[in-house]
Coordinates of C-alpha atoms in Angstrom, one line a residue:
X1 CA 161.3 2.2 104.1
X2 CA 163.4 -0.7 103.0
X3 CA 162.0 -2.4 99.7
X4 CA 159.9 -5.1 98.3
X5 CA 161.9 -8.5 97.9
X6 CA 160.4 -11.5 96.2
X7 CA 161.7 -15.0 97.0
X8 CA 160.8 -18.6 95.5
X9 CA 158.9 -20.7 98.1
X10 CA 157.1 -24.1 97.5
X11 CA 157.5 -23.7 93.9
X12 CA 155.8 -20.4 93.7
X13 CA 157.0 -17.1 92.6
X14 CA 156.9 -15.1 95.6
X15 CA 157.7 -11.4 96.0
X16 CA 158.3 -9.9 99.1
X17 CA 158.4 -6.1 99.9
X18 CA 160.2 -4.4 102.7
X19 CA 160.1 -0.6 102.9
X20 CA 162.7 0.8 105.1
X21 CA 162.7 4.7 106.1
X22 CA 162.9 7.2 108.6
X23 CA 159.5 7.4 110.2
X24 CA 157.9 7.6 113.7
X25 CA 155.6 5.2 115.1
X26 CA 153.1 8.0 115.5
X27 CA 153.2 9.1 111.6
X28 CA 150.6 6.4 110.1
X29 CA 146.8 7.0 110.3
X30 CA 146.8 3.2 111.1
X31 CA 148.9 4.0 114.4
X32 CA 146.6 7.0 115.4
X33 CA 148.0 9.8 113.4
X34 CA 145.0 12.3 113.3
X35 CA 145.3 14.0 109.9
X36 CA 144.9 10.8 108.4
X37 CA 147.1 11.8 105.3
X38 CA 148.5 7.9 104.7
X39 CA 145.4 6.2 103.0
X40 CA 147.6 3.6 101.2
X41 CA 149.3 2.6 104.2
X42 CA 146.5 2.6 106.2
X43 CA 145.1 0.4 103.5
X44 CA 148.0 -1.6 103.6
X45 CA 147.3 -2.3 107.3
X46 CA 143.7 -3.1 107.0
X47 CA 144.3 -5.8 104.4
X48 CA 147.5 -7.3 106.4
X49 CA 148.7 -7.2 109.9
X50 CA 149.9 -4.6 111.9
X51 CA 152.7 -4.8 114.4
X52 CA 152.3 -2.5 117.5
X53 CA 155.7 -3.6 119.1
X54 CA 158.3 -3.7 116.5
X55 CA 161.7 -2.5 116.7
X56 CA 164.8 -1.1 115.3
X57 CA 168.3 -2.6 116.2
X58 CA 169.7 0.7 116.9
X59 CA 168.3 4.3 117.1
X60 CA 170.3 5.5 114.3
X61 CA 170.2 4.7 110.4
X62 CA 173.4 2.9 109.6
X63 CA 173.8 0.7 112.4
X64 CA 169.8 -0.6 111.8
X65 CA 170.5 -1.1 108.0
X66 CA 173.7 -3.3 108.7
X67 CA 171.5 -5.1 111.4
X68 CA 168.5 -5.6 108.9
X69 CA 170.5 -7.0 106.4
X70 CA 172.9 -9.3 108.6
X71 CA 170.3 -10.5 110.9
X72 CA 172.7 -9.4 113.9
X73 CA 172.8 -6.8 116.5
X74 CA 175.3 -3.9 115.3
X75 CA 177.7 -4.5 118.0
X76 CA 178.3 -8.4 116.4
X77 CA 178.3 -7.1 112.7
X78 CA 180.8 -4.1 113.6
X79 CA 178.4 -1.1 113.3
X80 CA 179.2 0.7 116.4
X81 CA 182.3 2.8 117.6
X82 CA 184.6 2.4 120.7
X83 CA 185.6 6.0 120.8
X84 CA 183.3 6.8 123.5
X85 CA 181.2 4.8 126.0
X86 CA 177.3 4.3 124.7
X87 CA 178.0 6.7 121.7
X88 CA 176.1 6.7 118.2
X89 CA 177.6 6.4 115.1
X90 CA 176.9 6.3 111.5
X91 CA 178.5 6.3 108.2
X92 CA 179.3 9.7 106.9
X93 CA 181.1 10.8 103.8
X94 CA 184.9 10.7 106.2
X95 CA 184.2 7.4 107.6
X96 CA 186.8 4.5 106.8
X97 CA 184.8 1.8 107.9
X98 CA 181.9 -0.3 106.3
X99 CA 180.1 -3.4 106.2
X100 CA 183.2 -6.4 106.9
X101 CA 183.3 -9.2 104.1
X102 CA 182.8 -11.4 106.7
X103 CA 179.1 -10.9 107.0
X104 CA 176.9 -12.3 105.3
X105 CA 174.2 -10.3 104.0
X106 CA 170.6 -11.3 103.1
X107 CA 170.9 -10.8 99.3
X108 CA 174.0 -12.8 99.2
X109 CA 172.2 -15.9 100.9
X110 CA 169.0 -15.3 98.7
X111 CA 171.3 -15.7 95.8
X112 CA 171.4 -19.6 96.5
X113 CA 167.8 -19.5 95.5
X114 CA 167.9 -17.5 92.3
X115 CA 166.9 -14.4 93.5
X116 CA 167.8 -11.3 91.5
X117 CA 168.5 -8.5 94.3
X118 CA 168.2 -4.7 94.0
X119 CA 168.6 -1.8 96.3
X120 CA 166.9 1.6 95.7
X121 CA 167.7 4.5 97.6
X122 CA 170.5 4.7 100.3
X123 CA 173.1 2.1 101.0
X124 CA 174.8 3.8 104.2
X125 CA 177.0 0.6 104.8
X126 CA 180.3 2.3 103.6
X127 CA 181.3 4.0 100.4
X128 CA 184.8 2.8 99.7
X129 CA 184.9 0.4 96.7
X130 CA 185.0 -2.8 99.2
X131 CA 181.8 -1.9 100.9
X132 CA 180.2 -1.5 97.4
X133 CA 176.3 -3.2 97.4
X134 CA 177.2 -5.1 94.6
X135 CA 180.0 -6.7 95.9
X136 CA 177.8 -7.7 99.0
X137 CA 175.0 -9.8 97.2
X138 CA 172.9 -7.0 95.1
X139 CA 172.8 -7.3 91.5
X140 CA 171.6 -3.9 90.7
X141 CA 171.4 -0.3 92.6
X142 CA 170.3 3.1 92.0
X143 CA 170.7 5.3 94.7
X144 CA 173.3 6.9 97.0
X145 CA 176.1 5.6 99.4
X146 CA 175.4 8.3 102.2
X147 CA 172.6 10.8 103.2
X148 CA 171.9 14.0 101.3
X149 CA 173.5 16.5 103.2
X150 CA 174.7 19.3 101.4
X151 CA 175.2 21.4 99.1
X152 CA 179.1 21.0 99.5
X153 CA 181.5 23.3 97.5
X154 CA 183.5 20.2 96.3
X155 CA 186.9 21.6 97.7
X156 CA 186.4 21.0 101.5
X157 CA 184.0 18.2 101.0
X158 CA 182.3 16.7 97.6
X159 CA 178.6 16.6 97.1
X160 CA 177.2 13.1 97.6
X161 CA 177.3 10.7 94.3
X162 CA 174.2 8.9 92.8
X163 CA 175.0 5.4 91.4
X164 CA 173.6 3.5 88.6
X165 CA 175.1 -0.2 89.7
X166 CA 178.9 0.1 89.5
X167 CA 179.1 3.7 88.3
X168 CA 178.0 7.1 89.7
X169 CA 175.5 9.2 87.4
X170 CA 175.5 12.5 89.2
X171 CA 175.7 14.1 92.4
X172 CA 173.2 15.5 94.6
X173 CA 172.4 19.1 94.1
X174 CA 174.6 19.3 90.9
X175 CA 172.6 16.9 88.5
X176 CA 169.6 15.5 91.1
X177 CA 168.3 18.7 92.2
X178 CA 167.0 19.3 95.8
X179 CA 165.9 22.6 96.9
X180 CA 166.5 23.5 100.4
X181 CA 164.3 26.6 100.3
X182 CA 161.0 25.0 99.1
X183 CA 162.0 21.5 99.9
X184 CA 161.2 20.5 96.3
X185 CA 163.1 17.3 94.6
X186 CA 161.9 14.5 92.4
X187 CA 163.9 12.1 93.9
X188 CA 161.4 9.8 95.4
X189 CA 159.3 9.7 92.1
X190 CA 162.6 8.4 90.5
X191 CA 163.2 5.7 93.3
X192 CA 159.1 4.8 92.6
X193 CA 159.6 4.4 89.1
X194 CA 163.0 2.2 89.7
X195 CA 160.7 0.1 91.8
X196 CA 157.9 -0.3 89.2
X197 CA 160.2 -1.0 86.2
X198 CA 162.6 -3.4 88.1
X199 CA 159.3 -5.6 89.5
X200 CA 157.8 -5.6 85.9
X201 CA 161.2 -6.7 84.6
X202 CA 161.4 -9.8 86.9
X203 CA 157.8 -10.9 86.8
X204 CA 158.0 -10.7 83.0
X205 CA 161.2 -13.1 82.9
X206 CA 159.6 -15.1 86.0
X207 CA 162.5 -14.6 88.1
X208 CA 162.2 -14.3 91.9
X209 CA 163.5 -11.3 93.3
X210 CA 164.3 -9.2 96.4
X211 CA 163.6 -5.4 96.2
X212 CA 165.3 -3.4 99.1
X213 CA 163.4 0.0 98.6
X214 CA 165.5 2.3 101.2
X215 CA 164.2 5.9 100.4
X216 CA 165.3 8.9 102.7
X217 CA 162.7 11.7 102.0
X218 CA 161.6 12.0 105.3
X219 CA 165.5 12.4 106.7
X220 CA 166.4 15.8 107.0
X221 CA 166.7 18.0 104.7
X222 CA 163.2 16.4 103.9
X223 CA 161.8 17.1 100.3
X224 CA 159.0 16.2 98.3
X225 CA 158.2 16.4 94.4
X226 CA 156.3 19.4 93.3
X227 CA 152.8 18.0 93.1
X228 CA 153.1 17.1 96.7
X229 CA 154.4 20.4 98.4
X230 CA 152.1 22.1 100.6
X231 CA 149.3 19.4 100.4
X232 CA 150.2 18.2 104.0
X233 CA 148.8 19.4 107.3
X234 CA 151.8 18.7 108.7
X235 CA 154.2 20.8 107.0
X236 CA 157.2 19.8 104.5
X237 CA 157.7 16.6 106.4
X238 CA 154.4 15.9 106.0
X239 CA 154.4 16.5 102.2
X240 CA 157.4 13.7 102.1
X241 CA 155.2 11.4 104.1
X242 CA 152.1 11.7 101.7
X243 CA 154.5 11.2 98.6
X244 CA 155.6 8.0 100.3
X245 CA 152.4 6.6 100.9
X246 CA 151.2 7.4 97.3
X247 CA 154.6 5.6 96.1
X248 CA 153.9 2.7 98.4
X249 CA 150.1 2.6 96.9
X250 CA 151.4 2.5 93.4
X251 CA 154.0 -0.2 94.3
X252 CA 151.2 -2.5 95.7
X253 CA 148.9 -1.5 93.0
X254 CA 151.5 -2.7 90.3
X255 CA 151.9 -5.9 91.9
X256 CA 148.3 -6.2 91.8
X257 CA 148.2 -5.5 88.1
X258 CA 150.6 -7.7 87.3
X259 CA 148.8 -10.6 89.1
X260 CA 151.5 -11.4 91.4
X261 CA 150.4 -9.8 94.8
X262 CA 149.3 -13.2 96.0
X263 CA 153.0 -14.2 95.5
X264 CA 154.4 -11.4 97.1
X265 CA 155.2 -10.7 100.7
X266 CA 155.6 -6.8 101.6
X267 CA 156.8 -5.5 104.7
X268 CA 156.8 -1.7 105.9
X269 CA 158.9 -0.4 108.6
X270 CA 161.6 2.2 109.9
X271 CA 165.4 2.3 110.6
X272 CA 164.6 4.4 113.8
X273 CA 162.1 6.8 115.3
X274 CA 161.4 10.0 114.1
X275 CA 164.1 12.8 114.8
X276 CA 162.2 15.3 116.9
X277 CA 165.3 17.3 117.0
X278 CA 164.2 18.3 113.2
X279 CA 160.7 19.0 114.4
X280 CA 158.4 20.7 113.7
X281 CA 158.8 21.4 109.9
X282 CA 161.2 18.2 109.1
X283 CA 160.3 15.8 111.9
X284 CA 157.7 13.3 112.8
X285 CA 155.9 11.8 115.7
X286 CA 156.7 8.9 117.7
X287 CA 152.9 9.0 119.2
X288 CA 153.1 8.2 123.2
X289 CA 156.5 7.4 123.4
X290 CA 159.5 8.9 125.0
X291 CA 162.0 10.9 123.1
X292 CA 163.0 10.0 119.3
X293 CA 165.8 9.1 117.2
X294 CA 169.5 8.9 119.1
X295 CA 168.0 7.4 122.0
X296 CA 167.2 4.1 123.3
X297 CA 164.0 5.4 124.8
X298 CA 161.1 4.0 123.1
X299 CA 160.7 7.0 120.9
X300 CA 164.1 6.0 119.4
X301 CA 163.2 2.6 118.5
X302 CA 159.7 1.4 118.4
X303 CA 158.8 1.4 114.7
X304 CA 155.6 1.5 112.5
X305 CA 155.5 -2.1 111.1
X306 CA 153.2 -3.5 108.5
X307 CA 153.0 -7.1 107.1
X308 CA 151.1 -7.6 103.8
X309 CA 150.8 -10.5 101.6
X310 CA 147.0 -11.3 100.1
X311 CA 145.8 -14.6 100.4
X312 CA 147.8 -15.7 103.1
X313 CA 147.9 -13.1 105.7
X314 CA 144.2 -12.5 107.3
X315 CA 143.6 -9.0 106.6
X316 CA 142.8 -6.6 109.8
X317 CA 145.6 -8.6 111.8
X318 CA 147.2 -7.1 115.0
X319 CA 150.2 -8.1 116.4
X320 CA 152.1 -7.7 119.9
X321 CA 154.5 -9.8 119.2
X322 CA 158.0 -8.3 120.1
X323 CA 159.6 -7.8 116.6
X324 CA 162.6 -6.5 115.1
X325 CA 164.3 -5.5 111.7
X326 CA 166.7 -8.2 112.3
X327 CA 163.9 -10.7 112.0
X328 CA 163.3 -9.7 108.3
X329 CA 166.7 -11.3 107.8
X330 CA 165.4 -14.9 109.3
X331 CA 161.9 -14.5 107.7
X332 CA 163.3 -14.1 104.3
X333 CA 165.4 -17.0 104.6
X334 CA 162.5 -19.0 105.7
X335 CA 160.2 -18.0 102.7
X336 CA 163.2 -18.5 100.5
X337 CA 163.6 -22.5 101.8
X338 CA 167.1 -21.3 103.0
X339 CA 168.5 -21.8 106.8
X340 CA 170.3 -18.9 108.6
X341 CA 173.9 -19.0 108.6
X342 CA 175.2 -21.4 111.6
X343 CA 178.5 -20.3 112.1
X344 CA 177.5 -16.9 113.8
X345 CA 174.9 -15.9 116.2
X346 CA 171.8 -14.4 114.5
X347 CA 169.9 -12.3 116.6
X348 CA 166.6 -12.0 114.2
X349 CA 163.8 -14.9 114.4
X350 CA 161.3 -16.4 111.7
X351 CA 158.1 -14.4 112.3
X352 CA 155.8 -16.5 109.9
X353 CA 154.4 -18.3 112.6
X354 CA 153.3 -15.1 113.9
X355 CA 152.3 -13.9 110.6
X356 CA 150.4 -16.7 109.6
X357 CA 149.3 -18.3 112.0
X358 CA 149.0 -15.5 114.9
X359 CA 151.2 -17.2 117.1
X360 CA 153.3 -15.3 119.8
X361 CA 157.2 -16.0 120.4
X362 CA 158.7 -15.4 123.9
X363 CA 162.1 -13.3 123.0
X364 CA 163.7 -10.2 124.7
X365 CA 164.5 -6.9 122.7
X366 CA 168.1 -5.6 123.4
X367 CA 168.8 -1.7 123.3
X368 CA 172.0 -0.9 122.5
X369 CA 173.7 2.2 121.9
X370 CA 177.2 2.2 120.5
X371 CA 179.2 -0.4 122.5
X372 CA 176.8 -0.4 125.6
X373 CA 173.7 -2.6 126.5
X374 CA 171.1 0.4 127.9
X375 CA 167.8 -1.5 128.3
X376 CA 166.4 -4.8 128.0
X377 CA 162.5 -5.4 127.3
X378 CA 160.9 -8.5 128.0
X379 CA 157.0 -8.9 127.8
X380 CA 155.6 -5.8 129.0
X381 CA 158.5 -4.8 131.3
X382 CA 161.7 -2.6 130.1
X383 CA 164.7 -2.3 132.3
X384 CA 167.0 0.4 131.9
X385 CA 170.5 0.0 132.7
X386 CA 171.9 3.1 131.4
X387 CA 169.9 6.2 130.6
X388 CA 171.0 9.4 128.5
X389 CA 169.6 11.7 126.1
X390 CA 172.4 13.6 125.4
X391 CA 175.4 15.7 126.8
X392 CA 174.7 19.2 128.8
X393 CA 176.8 20.9 126.1
X394 CA 175.1 19.5 123.1
X395 CA 171.5 20.3 124.9
X396 CA 172.9 23.8 125.5
X397 CA 173.7 24.3 122.0
X398 CA 169.8 23.6 121.2
X399 CA 170.2 19.7 120.4
X400 CA 167.2 17.9 122.2
X401 CA 166.1 14.8 121.4
X402 CA 163.3 14.6 123.9
X403 CA 161.7 18.4 123.4
X404 CA 159.1 18.7 125.7
X405 CA 159.3 15.4 127.1
X406 CA 161.8 16.0 130.2
X407 CA 161.4 13.1 132.9
X408 CA 163.5 13.7 136.0
X409 CA 166.0 11.0 136.3
X410 CA 165.1 9.5 133.4
X411 CA 165.9 11.4 130.3
X412 CA 169.5 12.6 131.6
X413 CA 172.0 14.6 130.2
X414 CA 175.0 12.8 131.8
X415 CA 175.6 8.9 131.4
X416 CA 173.8 7.5 134.5
X417 CA 174.1 3.9 135.3
X418 CA 171.4 1.7 136.6
X419 CA 173.4 -1.8 136.7
X420 CA 172.5 -2.6 140.0
X421 CA 169.1 -1.3 140.4
X422 CA 167.9 -0.6 137.0
X423 CA 165.1 1.7 136.2
X424 CA 161.8 -0.7 135.4
X425 CA 159.0 0.5 133.5
X426 CA 155.5 -1.1 132.7
X427 CA 155.1 -0.3 128.9
X428 CA 151.4 -1.6 128.9
X429 CA 150.8 0.8 131.9
X430 CA 153.2 3.5 131.2
X431 CA 154.2 3.5 127.3
X432 CA 155.7 7.0 128.1
X433 CA 158.3 5.6 130.5
X434 CA 157.4 8.4 133.0
X435 CA 156.6 6.2 136.1
X436 CA 159.7 4.0 137.3
X437 CA 158.3 0.9 139.4
X438 CA 159.4 0.8 143.2
X439 CA 162.5 -1.0 144.0
X440 CA 160.5 -2.2 146.9
X441 CA 157.9 -3.7 144.9
X442 CA 157.2 -7.4 144.5
X443 CA 156.7 -6.6 140.9
X444 CA 159.6 -5.0 140.4
X445 CA 161.7 -7.9 141.9
X446 CA 160.5 -10.8 139.9
X447 CA 160.6 -8.7 136.8
X448 CA 164.3 -7.4 137.3
X449 CA 165.1 -11.1 138.3
X450 CA 163.9 -12.5 135.0
X451 CA 165.6 -9.6 132.7
X452 CA 169.0 -10.1 134.8
X453 CA 169.0 -13.9 133.7
X454 CA 168.3 -12.6 129.7
X455 CA 171.1 -10.2 130.1
X456 CA 173.5 -12.9 131.6
X457 CA 172.7 -15.4 128.7
X458 CA 173.0 -12.8 126.2
X459 CA 176.1 -11.6 127.4
X460 CA 177.8 -14.9 127.5
X461 CA 177.3 -15.4 123.9
X462 CA 178.3 -11.9 122.8
X463 CA 181.4 -11.8 120.7
X464 CA 181.7 -8.3 119.4
X465 CA 182.7 -7.5 116.0
X466 CA 185.6 -5.4 114.8
X467 CA 184.2 -1.6 115.3
X468 CA 183.6 -0.1 111.7
X469 CA 183.0 3.4 113.2
X470 CA 185.9 4.6 114.8
X471 CA 188.3 6.3 112.3
X472 CA 187.4 8.9 109.6
X473 CA 189.6 10.4 106.8
X474 CA 188.9 13.2 104.4
X475 CA 191.0 11.4 102.0
X476 CA 188.3 8.7 101.5
X477 CA 185.3 10.9 100.8
X478 CA 183.5 10.8 97.6
X479 CA 186.2 12.7 95.8
X480 CA 186.2 10.3 92.4
X481 CA 183.7 7.5 92.7
X482 CA 183.4 5.2 89.7
X483 CA 182.4 6.5 86.8
X484 CA 183.4 10.3 87.5
X485 CA 185.9 10.1 84.5
X486 CA 182.9 10.1 82.1
X487 CA 181.2 12.8 83.8
X488 CA 183.9 15.2 84.3
X489 CA 183.1 15.1 87.8
X490 CA 186.5 13.6 89.5
X491 CA 187.7 15.7 92.4
X492 CA 191.1 15.8 93.8
X493 CA 191.3 14.0 97.2
X494 CA 193.4 15.9 100.2
X495 CA 196.2 14.0 101.6
X496 CA 195.4 11.0 104.0
X497 CA 195.0 12.2 107.6
X498 CA 193.3 9.3 109.6
X499 CA 191.6 10.5 112.7
X500 CA 189.3 9.2 115.5
X501 CA 186.0 10.2 114.8
X502 CA 184.0 12.3 117.0
X503 CA 180.8 11.2 118.2
X504 CA 179.0 13.7 120.5
X505 CA 175.9 11.6 120.7

């Protein structure tokens, strides 16, 4: 989930919310999940607009979050690696890089319209001081810089800190408990209360605000608070989804009770597809789509998405617009009465004509994995220029991004190039990417010719950013974050020993 944001538009106090988390397209009742355990999100969809063809910018969390906040593909904003061809990379504790100062983030731009900006949950765009979210446009932060992996021994590697604005207020597993045996943790409740309090504070001061609610309960190791444990038909993952659904419902109800729901735009989506490798206990559902997180098949990059704005968005709307998390950047600026930066390529489009007028905007979707353009979608056609799930070596270790979904010649375990004869699928007839169209067919020739033109045009504008995910160093881990002195939680860092990061996927 990525969080509610509010903006000033046409002289009206307008609040907007984007909820960003790791969930699959098939995890919500509104998208066909049979257990129907997401009544609040389903109601949100019934009152707003459902996007059936909405995409992340990368099949992994950090790059997709960077894309959402910059409106730019990860290959442009630097959130990729060149340490291997077509490798996924993210921001673990020992990463040296992070979001560059040269990138303009959405909260930085919204400040020009008088917005107060808060991030709740996982930042994941670099944890060293220069990458701190309060240095990139946010005014407040409650959450963590990295995933809640652990617990660690604080000698080989430290436990992840939790921040309140500029300083840490504790560490996961020490001060913020996560029981790996039962899955119990009250973090979602803490993040919920932070959201409610922030919204109340801004409404009371008549201050336009942007809230980015980016919780991580559905990211393995999955967790839920005690009152939700054991309540789902879908195991611990379902418990976490139920708690998230309950939280979203409370946030929307809070907006209604404050009388600002009609001035509030809320958007719910995910940062990548469900991680099938964590299934069944800690993994979600990507519905009819192929594979999951880490891949550029539909299951890795097509996301659940719901827009909600009472009094503005007609209830019960369903859109087949090809959308992207990067569009939230351009759409937010549009609602705030601001123009996107003109000195750089922006990949997101303004979705307001789609949301408010039901229009369809012709645009392609580019599927990147690391430094490689893997596939392109135009209309209902998707052309794969490279296929790869993961290596035979990793697959032999039990790492499977496509469990039970092997498709010969498609879900390959070696990187297969199809540049001269792309694998082409019609996603309307074949959403699971199981049956490539015949190379000899006229349908194939016409579709590939059209997509090839889009690829040429795209590559002509492509200026890759400096890769931020190449170098790792244990010395830069969260040993002594700001505020550790007050808590007595400063740890001694090892000597610096920078190395190339290893990215096997």
